[in-house]
């Protein structure tokens, strides 16, 4: 009974209170680590297997490649504070994996707390966004970033994971809470994504839905997914040419300029990169006017593309190894046919947004992404084992 209370408390702190205040997210992880330590002491084993060993080796190499950039780092304090986010995320991945393998948590429990956290934070984001509620003490939309998530672009990258989980459950005619509650949450989350004004998050949802449509009785059909996605990409390119002024507005022009600057930096420092969070110290090297006729210079900010930023900061070999890791993970977990396939789609949607945003580098989004990566890996290991036994 005490363990059950502690487990639910840890999930609540991590997924609900952690979304409202970032340090509580760390507290939640520490509580989950304590729960894992209890499970290890109880069973006198860690459930270490080939899968966890392989991913542990992946993380050792990934963590080691980050140190290559230390040779170019100007501000080592800033370098290590950023490196700790990645090393901590790898630990979060393995913690979720072992908790699931030892049956200390279940996906259904985690998802319910996750959806609860998204709902509470979305409500707070709406209250901060609506100007007519200023007299209640809430800030206007300009202050939407005051909370770790709120109604903003980066928040949407976590929200779409929850949305796609719910959409797939409905596709399979299953429920998480009650049917009317599930539908209400779906509508509310769709509106929240829309008002986050994140085109990349909406694109991620589209890719996730296409993945769901590509499912058949035999499972995920990659060829069907590729055909549908190719058609959508062709339509999108056509739309870009038709509505060129909209797509070349200042925000997108800044992104394109940053992509060019980060690409050139990666080629200038191909092996080591400039080091984590060091691009601002090289600003004079890559500064240039915003493309498409804007007279301002590019602001000193993240690349808004996680691969280009990873390559510029850590070197091209490190970026290629990261892509190898992600490719292996998604190919390894693509055989899942259970009720939580929406989680797989959500993780893919998170990465789709990361091609146009900086959510992959922000710890308040990273920690949930990596936790679900580890959780889903354990879920598919258990799923395949049970399928063999039956």
Coordinates of C-alpha atoms in Angstrom, one line a residue, residues 4 11 50 57 96 106 115-116 208 215 228 233 241 271 291 306 325 365:
X4 CA 1.5 2.3 -4.3
X11 CA 4.1 10.2 -11.0
X50 CA 20.6 -7.2 -24.1
X57 CA 26.3 1.6 -24.9
X96 CA 11.7 4.5 -17.3
X106 CA 2.4 0.6 -16.1
X115 CA -2.6 13.7 -19.6
X116 CA -3.6 15.2 -16.3
X208 CA 1.2 11.1 -36.5
X215 CA -1.8 0.8 -39.6
X228 CA 0.6 9.1 -48.1
X233 CA 4.7 16.7 -49.0
X241 CA 4.7 28.3 -53.9
X271 CA 34.7 16.9 -36.1
X291 CA 17.3 36.5 -45.9
X306 CA 17.8 19.8 -33.8
X325 CA 20.5 5.9 -32.5
X365 CA 10.4 19.0 -22.9

